[in-house]
Amino acid sequence: MRLPQARLDQVLDRFHEVEARMGAATDGAEIVRLSKEHAELKPVADAVQGLARARAEAVDLEAMAGDPEMAAMAEEELRALNDRLPALEREVALLLAPRDADENASAVLEVRAGTGGDEAALFAGDLFRMYSRYAQDRGWRVEVDSATEGDAGGYKEIIATVTGDGVFGRLKFESGVHRVQRVPVTEAGGRIHTSAATVAVLPEVEDVEIEILDKDIRIDTFRASGSGGQHVNKTDSAVRITHLPTGIVATSSEKSQHVNRDKAMKNLRVRLYDMQRQAKDAARSDARKSQVGSGDRSERIRTYNFPQGRVTDHRIGLTLHSLPQILEGDLDPVLNALITEDQAARLADLEAEFA
């Protein structure tokens, strides 16, 4: 992709403008806003400047190639530079392509048992363990907000906050229906069963303004039935907040009722924000046929087949014969493939914009 010079100049002009305004700003709120924009623009500006230097060097080498004494060396260096230029162009294009504003956010992870009874709850437990292992390997913190255990183990439902840099960007394509095919431990006849669990990954954004009126919510307290927090089974402190206009429900089951109210309100804001995101995604997906996933929670996205030891992601036709490793948290081969597919789609959108 040959990026228009005017677009590259626009990025650098804005970066230099922000730098100049940061030096002159005295208002605290403006300094914070400019600092955030500067941090977002700097990697783009650095990449654009690197590409500009490479392009200028190519022009110089082409001129040197006309000199008989320098031709051999210049042509060799020019070949090497021309081999590097496409990668530089792609790096800049990816930084310029429309990206998710919540890419670097922490996330709320929800795993719920679907069809399959006890086996579905066990599978939900396996999925939550998989994500917890992956989070641990990346240095993210996982804090369980509420949990309802299955009768035979696992979870009927578990909700956790995963805190760290870039959590949502890595996990956002996990939202959807995950299907498992295996012989359940509860099955004496040795028959293969198919069960399912639903995963939802919602961005946790600190500075989003979501207005929630007191008249629009109902707050209930109840005895939690799972391991949501220390001593949770000994108290009636769990809190459920229902947002009446949308029917969205947020819960928290830590020991302190005061803490639970704050957590449940935070989770409610996350869900209301995610509802707005889904509406925007649905509108965009009408025009974007190459989208990896729109966040539709009813979409069957992946199958974990135990007899064959394989995992298949149906959205991109990816099959890996490493099911045990993936369930132990080795998710990068799957996530990297999904992110690469999404990057290709975003680059196609950018190319269409420049066409």
Short mmCIF file of C-alpha atoms in Angstrom, two decimals:
data_model
loop_
_atom_site.label_atom_id
_atom_site.label_comp_id
_atom_site.label_asym_id
_atom_site.label_seq_id
_atom_site.Cartn_x
_atom_site.Cartn_y
_atom_site.Cartn_z
CA MET A 1 0.00 0.00 0.00
CA ARG A 2 1.43 3.38 -1.02
CA LEU A 3 0.35 5.77 1.71
CA PRO A 4 -0.43 9.31 0.50
CA GLN A 5 2.19 11.83 1.61
CA ALA A 6 -0.56 14.28 2.53
CA ARG A 7 -1.93 11.83 5.11
CA LEU A 8 1.53 11.30 6.60
CA ASP A 9 2.13 15.06 6.77
CA GLN A 10 -1.21 15.47 8.53
CA VAL A 11 -0.11 13.09 11.29
CA LEU A 12 3.21 14.88 11.82
CA ASP A 13 1.57 18.32 11.78
CA ARG A 14 -0.88 17.27 14.49
CA PHE A 15 1.88 15.67 16.58
CA HIS A 16 4.01 18.83 16.46
CA GLU A 17 0.96 20.96 17.24
CA VAL A 18 0.17 18.88 20.34
CA GLU A 19 3.81 19.09 21.47
CA ALA A 20 3.78 22.87 21.11
CA ARG A 21 0.48 23.21 22.99
CA MET A 22 1.73 20.96 25.80
CA GLY A 23 4.62 23.32 26.36
CA ALA A 24 2.32 26.32 26.63
CA ALA A 25 -0.66 24.81 28.46
CA THR A 26 -1.36 25.79 32.07
CA ASP A 27 -4.80 24.26 32.64
CA GLY A 28 -4.52 20.88 34.37
CA ALA A 29 -7.35 19.21 32.44
CA GLU A 30 -5.93 20.40 29.12
CA ILE A 31 -2.45 19.15 30.04
CA VAL A 32 -3.88 15.70 30.84
CA ARG A 33 -5.84 15.61 27.56
CA LEU A 34 -2.84 16.75 25.50
CA SER A 35 -0.53 14.29 27.26
CA LYS A 36 -2.89 11.43 26.43
CA GLU A 37 -3.12 12.48 22.77
CA HIS A 38 0.67 12.90 22.63
CA ALA A 39 1.18 9.37 23.97
CA GLU A 40 -1.22 8.00 21.33
CA LEU A 41 0.35 9.98 18.47
CA LYS A 42 4.03 9.41 19.31
CA PRO A 43 4.36 5.82 18.03
CA VAL A 44 2.53 6.84 14.85
CA ALA A 45 4.74 9.92 14.37
CA ASP A 46 7.90 7.88 15.00
CA ALA A 47 6.85 5.29 12.42
CA VAL A 48 5.92 7.98 9.88
CA GLN A 49 9.28 9.70 10.36
CA GLY A 50 11.06 6.35 9.98
CA LEU A 51 9.22 5.72 6.71
CA ALA A 52 10.02 9.24 5.49
CA ARG A 53 13.74 8.69 6.17
CA ALA A 54 13.65 5.38 4.30
CA ARG A 55 11.89 6.94 1.31
CA ALA A 56 14.39 9.82 1.23
CA GLU A 57 17.28 7.35 1.44
CA ALA A 58 15.82 5.44 -1.52
CA VAL A 59 15.79 8.64 -3.60
CA ASP A 60 19.43 9.31 -2.69
CA LEU A 61 20.47 5.76 -3.55
CA GLU A 62 18.70 5.95 -6.92
CA ALA A 63 20.68 9.11 -7.67
CA MET A 64 23.93 7.42 -6.57
CA ALA A 65 23.18 4.47 -8.84
CA GLY A 66 23.83 6.79 -11.79
CA ASP A 67 27.43 7.25 -10.69
CA PRO A 68 29.59 4.48 -12.23
CA GLU A 69 31.90 4.42 -9.20
CA MET A 70 29.00 4.13 -6.70
CA ALA A 71 26.53 2.14 -8.80
CA ALA A 72 27.26 -1.36 -7.48
CA MET A 73 27.14 -0.37 -3.82
CA ALA A 74 24.11 1.89 -4.30
CA GLU A 75 22.14 -0.79 -6.17
CA GLU A 76 22.87 -3.37 -3.46
CA GLU A 77 21.75 -1.00 -0.68
CA LEU A 78 18.70 0.03 -2.70
CA ARG A 79 17.62 -3.61 -3.11
CA ALA A 80 17.91 -4.15 0.64
CA LEU A 81 15.99 -0.95 1.35
CA ASN A 82 13.24 -1.85 -1.14
CA ASP A 83 12.88 -5.19 0.65
CA ARG A 84 12.31 -3.31 3.95
CA LEU A 85 9.96 -0.62 2.64
CA PRO A 86 6.78 -2.78 2.43
CA ALA A 87 7.14 -3.74 6.10
CA LEU A 88 7.61 -0.08 7.06
CA GLU A 89 4.58 0.90 4.98
CA ARG A 90 2.49 -1.83 6.63
CA GLU A 91 3.58 -0.76 10.12
CA VAL A 92 2.51 2.83 9.43
CA ALA A 93 -0.71 1.70 7.76
CA LEU A 94 -1.70 -0.40 10.78
CA LEU A 95 -1.09 2.57 13.06
CA LEU A 96 -3.20 4.79 10.79
CA ALA A 97 -5.99 2.26 10.26
CA PRO A 98 -9.16 2.71 12.33
CA ARG A 99 -8.57 0.97 15.65
CA ASP A 100 -10.63 0.14 18.70
CA ALA A 101 -10.56 3.06 21.12
CA ASP A 102 -10.67 0.54 24.00
CA GLU A 103 -7.74 -1.55 22.74
CA ASN A 104 -5.57 -0.92 25.80
CA ALA A 105 -8.35 -1.15 28.40
CA SER A 106 -8.74 -3.72 31.14
CA ALA A 107 -11.80 -5.95 30.77
CA VAL A 108 -14.69 -7.66 32.51
CA LEU A 109 -14.74 -11.37 31.65
CA GLU A 110 -17.99 -13.32 31.92
CA VAL A 111 -18.25 -17.08 31.43
CA ARG A 112 -21.65 -18.78 31.61
CA ALA A 113 -22.63 -22.41 31.21
CA GLY A 114 -24.91 -23.00 28.24
CA THR A 115 -26.57 -26.16 26.98
CA GLY A 116 -25.30 -29.36 28.55
CA GLY A 117 -26.21 -29.28 32.24
CA ASP A 118 -23.42 -30.28 34.63
CA GLU A 119 -20.98 -30.84 31.76
CA ALA A 120 -21.57 -27.26 30.53
CA ALA A 121 -20.73 -25.91 33.99
CA LEU A 122 -17.55 -28.02 34.08
CA PHE A 123 -16.59 -26.67 30.66
CA ALA A 124 -17.25 -23.10 31.82
CA GLY A 125 -14.84 -23.82 34.67
CA ASP A 126 -12.24 -25.10 32.19
CA LEU A 127 -12.58 -21.93 30.10
CA PHE A 128 -12.24 -19.65 33.11
CA ARG A 129 -9.15 -21.56 34.22
CA MET A 130 -7.74 -21.21 30.67
CA TYR A 131 -8.20 -17.43 30.71
CA SER A 132 -6.82 -17.19 34.26
CA ARG A 133 -3.67 -19.09 33.25
CA TYR A 134 -3.25 -16.88 30.19
CA ALA A 135 -3.70 -13.74 32.30
CA GLN A 136 -1.16 -14.99 34.83
CA ASP A 137 1.41 -15.62 32.08
CA ARG A 138 0.95 -12.05 30.82
CA GLY A 139 1.17 -10.49 34.27
CA TRP A 140 -2.49 -9.45 34.39
CA ARG A 141 -4.52 -9.51 37.61
CA VAL A 142 -7.78 -11.49 37.78
CA GLU A 143 -10.32 -10.57 40.46
CA VAL A 144 -13.55 -12.55 40.73
CA ASP A 145 -16.58 -10.28 41.11
CA SER A 146 -19.22 -13.01 41.47
CA ALA A 147 -19.53 -16.74 40.90
CA THR A 148 -22.20 -19.42 40.99
CA GLU A 149 -20.75 -22.90 41.15
CA GLY A 150 -22.14 -25.88 39.27
CA ASP A 151 -23.60 -28.83 41.17
CA ALA A 152 -20.84 -31.14 39.90
CA GLY A 153 -18.10 -28.51 39.80
CA GLY A 154 -17.18 -25.72 37.46
CA TYR A 155 -19.41 -22.66 37.21
CA LYS A 156 -22.92 -21.92 36.13
CA GLU A 157 -21.70 -18.33 35.91
CA ILE A 158 -18.50 -16.51 36.84
CA ILE A 159 -17.70 -12.82 36.34
CA ALA A 160 -14.21 -11.39 36.87
CA THR A 161 -12.28 -8.20 36.24
CA VAL A 162 -9.01 -8.72 34.36
CA THR A 163 -6.70 -5.77 34.93
CA GLY A 164 -3.65 -4.99 32.84
CA ASP A 165 -2.41 -3.19 29.77
CA GLY A 166 -4.08 -4.29 26.54
CA VAL A 167 -6.38 -6.91 28.09
CA PHE A 168 -9.41 -6.01 25.97
CA GLY A 169 -7.34 -5.80 22.79
CA ARG A 170 -6.10 -9.37 23.30
CA LEU A 171 -9.34 -10.97 24.52
CA LYS A 172 -12.11 -9.08 22.72
CA PHE A 173 -12.56 -11.74 20.02
CA GLU A 174 -13.31 -14.38 22.68
CA SER A 175 -16.91 -13.17 23.00
CA GLY A 176 -19.33 -15.78 21.72
CA VAL A 177 -20.39 -19.40 22.14
CA HIS A 178 -17.63 -21.94 22.84
CA ARG A 179 -18.55 -25.58 22.18
CA VAL A 180 -16.94 -28.69 23.67
CA GLN A 181 -17.13 -32.27 22.37
CA ARG A 182 -15.95 -34.90 24.86
CA VAL A 183 -16.99 -37.78 27.10
CA PRO A 184 -18.24 -36.11 30.30
CA VAL A 185 -16.96 -37.35 33.65
CA THR A 186 -20.63 -37.62 34.57
CA GLU A 187 -21.31 -40.05 31.66
CA ALA A 188 -20.98 -43.71 32.56
CA GLY A 189 -21.61 -44.99 29.03
CA GLY A 190 -18.56 -43.33 27.47
CA ARG A 191 -20.57 -41.45 24.86
CA ILE A 192 -19.30 -38.16 23.41
CA HIS A 193 -21.49 -35.20 24.37
CA THR A 194 -21.62 -31.70 22.98
CA SER A 195 -21.98 -28.88 25.50
CA ALA A 196 -21.50 -25.13 25.34
CA ALA A 197 -20.54 -22.09 27.35
CA THR A 198 -20.88 -18.42 26.53
CA VAL A 199 -18.01 -15.97 26.95
CA ALA A 200 -18.39 -12.19 27.02
CA VAL A 201 -15.46 -9.75 27.19
CA LEU A 202 -16.40 -6.14 27.96
CA PRO A 203 -13.99 -3.19 28.10
CA GLU A 204 -13.54 -1.59 31.50
CA VAL A 205 -13.11 2.10 30.74
CA GLU A 206 -12.47 4.41 33.67
CA ASP A 207 -13.26 7.81 32.16
CA VAL A 208 -16.52 7.01 30.35
CA GLU A 209 -19.47 9.14 31.41
CA ILE A 210 -22.54 6.92 31.79
CA GLU A 211 -25.43 8.59 33.58
CA ILE A 212 -27.44 6.24 35.79
CA LEU A 213 -30.46 7.72 37.54
CA ASP A 214 -31.55 6.39 40.93
CA LYS A 215 -35.11 5.93 39.63
CA ASP A 216 -33.78 3.63 36.87
CA ILE A 217 -32.19 1.02 39.14
CA ARG A 218 -33.38 -1.58 41.65
CA ILE A 219 -30.89 -2.84 44.25
CA ASP A 220 -31.37 -6.26 45.89
CA THR A 221 -29.23 -8.11 48.43
CA PHE A 222 -29.03 -11.90 48.50
CA ARG A 223 -27.01 -14.86 49.78
CA ALA A 224 -24.39 -15.76 47.21
CA SER A 225 -24.08 -19.42 46.20
CA GLY A 226 -20.51 -19.51 44.96
CA SER A 227 -16.92 -18.60 45.71
CA GLY A 228 -17.09 -14.95 44.75
CA GLY A 229 -15.03 -13.82 47.72
CA GLN A 230 -13.77 -14.83 51.13
CA HIS A 231 -16.55 -16.01 53.51
CA VAL A 232 -19.12 -15.23 50.80
CA ASN A 233 -21.24 -18.23 51.75
CA LYS A 234 -21.58 -16.95 55.34
CA THR A 235 -23.14 -13.58 54.53
CA ASP A 236 -26.14 -12.04 52.84
CA SER A 237 -23.97 -9.21 51.49
CA ALA A 238 -24.11 -10.00 47.77
CA VAL A 239 -25.65 -7.18 45.73
CA ARG A 240 -27.68 -7.33 42.52
CA ILE A 241 -28.42 -4.09 40.65
CA THR A 242 -31.03 -4.14 37.88
CA HIS A 243 -31.12 -1.33 35.33
CA LEU A 244 -34.85 -1.09 34.68
CA PRO A 245 -34.84 0.64 31.25
CA THR A 246 -32.56 -2.00 29.67
CA GLY A 247 -33.01 -5.01 31.97
CA ILE A 248 -29.23 -5.26 32.42
CA VAL A 249 -28.25 -6.92 35.71
CA ALA A 250 -24.92 -6.48 37.51
CA THR A 251 -23.87 -8.41 40.61
CA SER A 252 -21.00 -8.58 43.08
CA SER A 253 -20.54 -11.03 45.93
CA GLU A 254 -17.56 -9.92 48.00
CA LYS A 255 -17.79 -9.90 51.82
CA SER A 256 -18.60 -6.20 52.22
CA GLN A 257 -22.02 -4.98 51.08
CA HIS A 258 -20.59 -1.48 50.62
CA VAL A 259 -17.83 -2.81 48.36
CA ASN A 260 -20.38 -4.91 46.49
CA ARG A 261 -22.58 -1.91 45.74
CA ASP A 262 -19.60 0.00 44.31
CA LYS A 263 -18.46 -2.99 42.26
CA ALA A 264 -21.94 -3.72 40.95
CA MET A 265 -22.40 -0.09 39.92
CA LYS A 266 -19.04 -0.17 38.15
CA ASN A 267 -20.01 -3.36 36.34
CA LEU A 268 -23.36 -1.87 35.40
CA ARG A 269 -21.59 1.08 33.77
CA VAL A 270 -19.36 -1.38 31.90
CA ARG A 271 -22.40 -3.22 30.56
CA LEU A 272 -24.22 -0.05 29.53
CA TYR A 273 -21.08 1.15 27.75
CA ASP A 274 -20.75 -2.24 26.03
CA MET A 275 -24.36 -2.00 24.87
CA GLN A 276 -23.49 1.30 23.16
CA ARG A 277 -20.39 -0.33 21.62
CA GLN A 278 -22.43 -3.23 20.25
CA ALA A 279 -24.89 -0.83 18.61
CA LYS A 280 -22.00 0.96 16.89
CA ASP A 281 -20.38 -2.35 15.90
CA ALA A 282 -23.63 -3.56 14.35
CA ALA A 283 -23.90 -0.38 12.30
CA ARG A 284 -20.28 -0.71 11.13
CA SER A 285 -20.57 -4.42 10.33
CA ASP A 286 -23.26 -3.68 7.74
CA ALA A 287 -20.56 -1.99 5.70
CA ARG A 288 -17.70 -4.28 6.72
CA LYS A 289 -18.19 -7.82 5.45
CA SER A 290 -14.68 -8.92 6.42
CA GLN A 291 -15.19 -8.32 10.13
CA VAL A 292 -13.75 -11.08 12.34
CA GLY A 293 -16.46 -10.75 14.96
CA SER A 294 -19.07 -8.17 15.85
CA GLY A 295 -19.38 -9.17 19.48
CA ASP A 296 -22.60 -11.09 18.82
CA ARG A 297 -22.83 -13.24 21.93
CA SER A 298 -24.98 -15.85 20.15
CA GLU A 299 -22.38 -16.61 17.47
CA ARG A 300 -20.72 -20.03 17.75
CA ILE A 301 -17.06 -19.14 17.46
CA ARG A 302 -14.99 -22.14 18.56
CA THR A 303 -15.11 -25.91 19.09
CA TYR A 304 -12.88 -27.86 21.49
CA ASN A 305 -12.86 -31.49 20.31
CA PHE A 306 -11.27 -33.77 22.92
CA PRO A 307 -11.30 -37.11 21.00
CA GLN A 308 -9.25 -35.51 18.21
CA GLY A 309 -7.30 -33.14 20.45
CA ARG A 310 -8.14 -30.16 18.26
CA VAL A 311 -9.46 -26.65 18.60
CA THR A 312 -11.23 -25.01 15.66
CA ASP A 313 -12.07 -21.32 15.38
CA HIS A 314 -14.95 -21.19 12.92
CA ARG A 315 -14.64 -17.49 12.06
CA ILE A 316 -11.27 -17.79 10.35
CA GLY A 317 -11.19 -21.53 9.63
CA LEU A 318 -8.25 -22.10 11.99
CA THR A 319 -7.69 -25.63 13.37
CA LEU A 320 -4.92 -26.39 15.87
CA HIS A 321 -4.13 -29.88 17.20
CA SER A 322 -2.93 -28.60 20.56
CA LEU A 323 -6.05 -28.68 22.72
CA PRO A 324 -4.29 -29.57 26.04
CA GLN A 325 -1.82 -26.70 25.66
CA ILE A 326 -4.56 -24.20 24.75
CA LEU A 327 -6.67 -25.18 27.78
CA GLU A 328 -3.53 -24.67 29.91
CA GLY A 329 -3.49 -21.05 28.77
CA ASP A 330 -1.38 -21.18 25.59
CA LEU A 331 -3.85 -18.96 23.74
CA ASP A 332 -1.45 -16.84 21.69
CA PRO A 333 -1.55 -19.03 18.54
CA VAL A 334 -5.33 -18.54 18.40
CA LEU A 335 -5.41 -14.90 19.47
CA ASN A 336 -2.56 -13.89 17.16
CA ALA A 337 -4.35 -15.41 14.17
CA LEU A 338 -7.57 -13.54 15.04
CA ILE A 339 -5.70 -10.26 15.50
CA THR A 340 -3.85 -10.74 12.19
CA GLU A 341 -7.17 -11.32 10.42
CA ASP A 342 -8.61 -8.19 12.00
CA GLN A 343 -5.54 -6.18 10.99
CA ALA A 344 -5.96 -7.34 7.39
CA ALA A 345 -9.59 -6.20 7.47
CA ARG A 346 -8.62 -2.80 8.90
CA LEU A 347 -5.92 -2.39 6.25
CA ALA A 348 -8.49 -3.19 3.57
CA ASP A 349 -10.72 -0.46 5.00
CA LEU A 350 -7.81 1.99 4.91
CA GLU A 351 -6.93 1.03 1.34
CA ALA A 352 -10.52 1.60 0.29
CA GLU A 353 -10.37 5.04 1.94
CA PHE A 354 -7.28 5.96 -0.14
CA ALA A 355 -8.58 4.46 -3.39
#
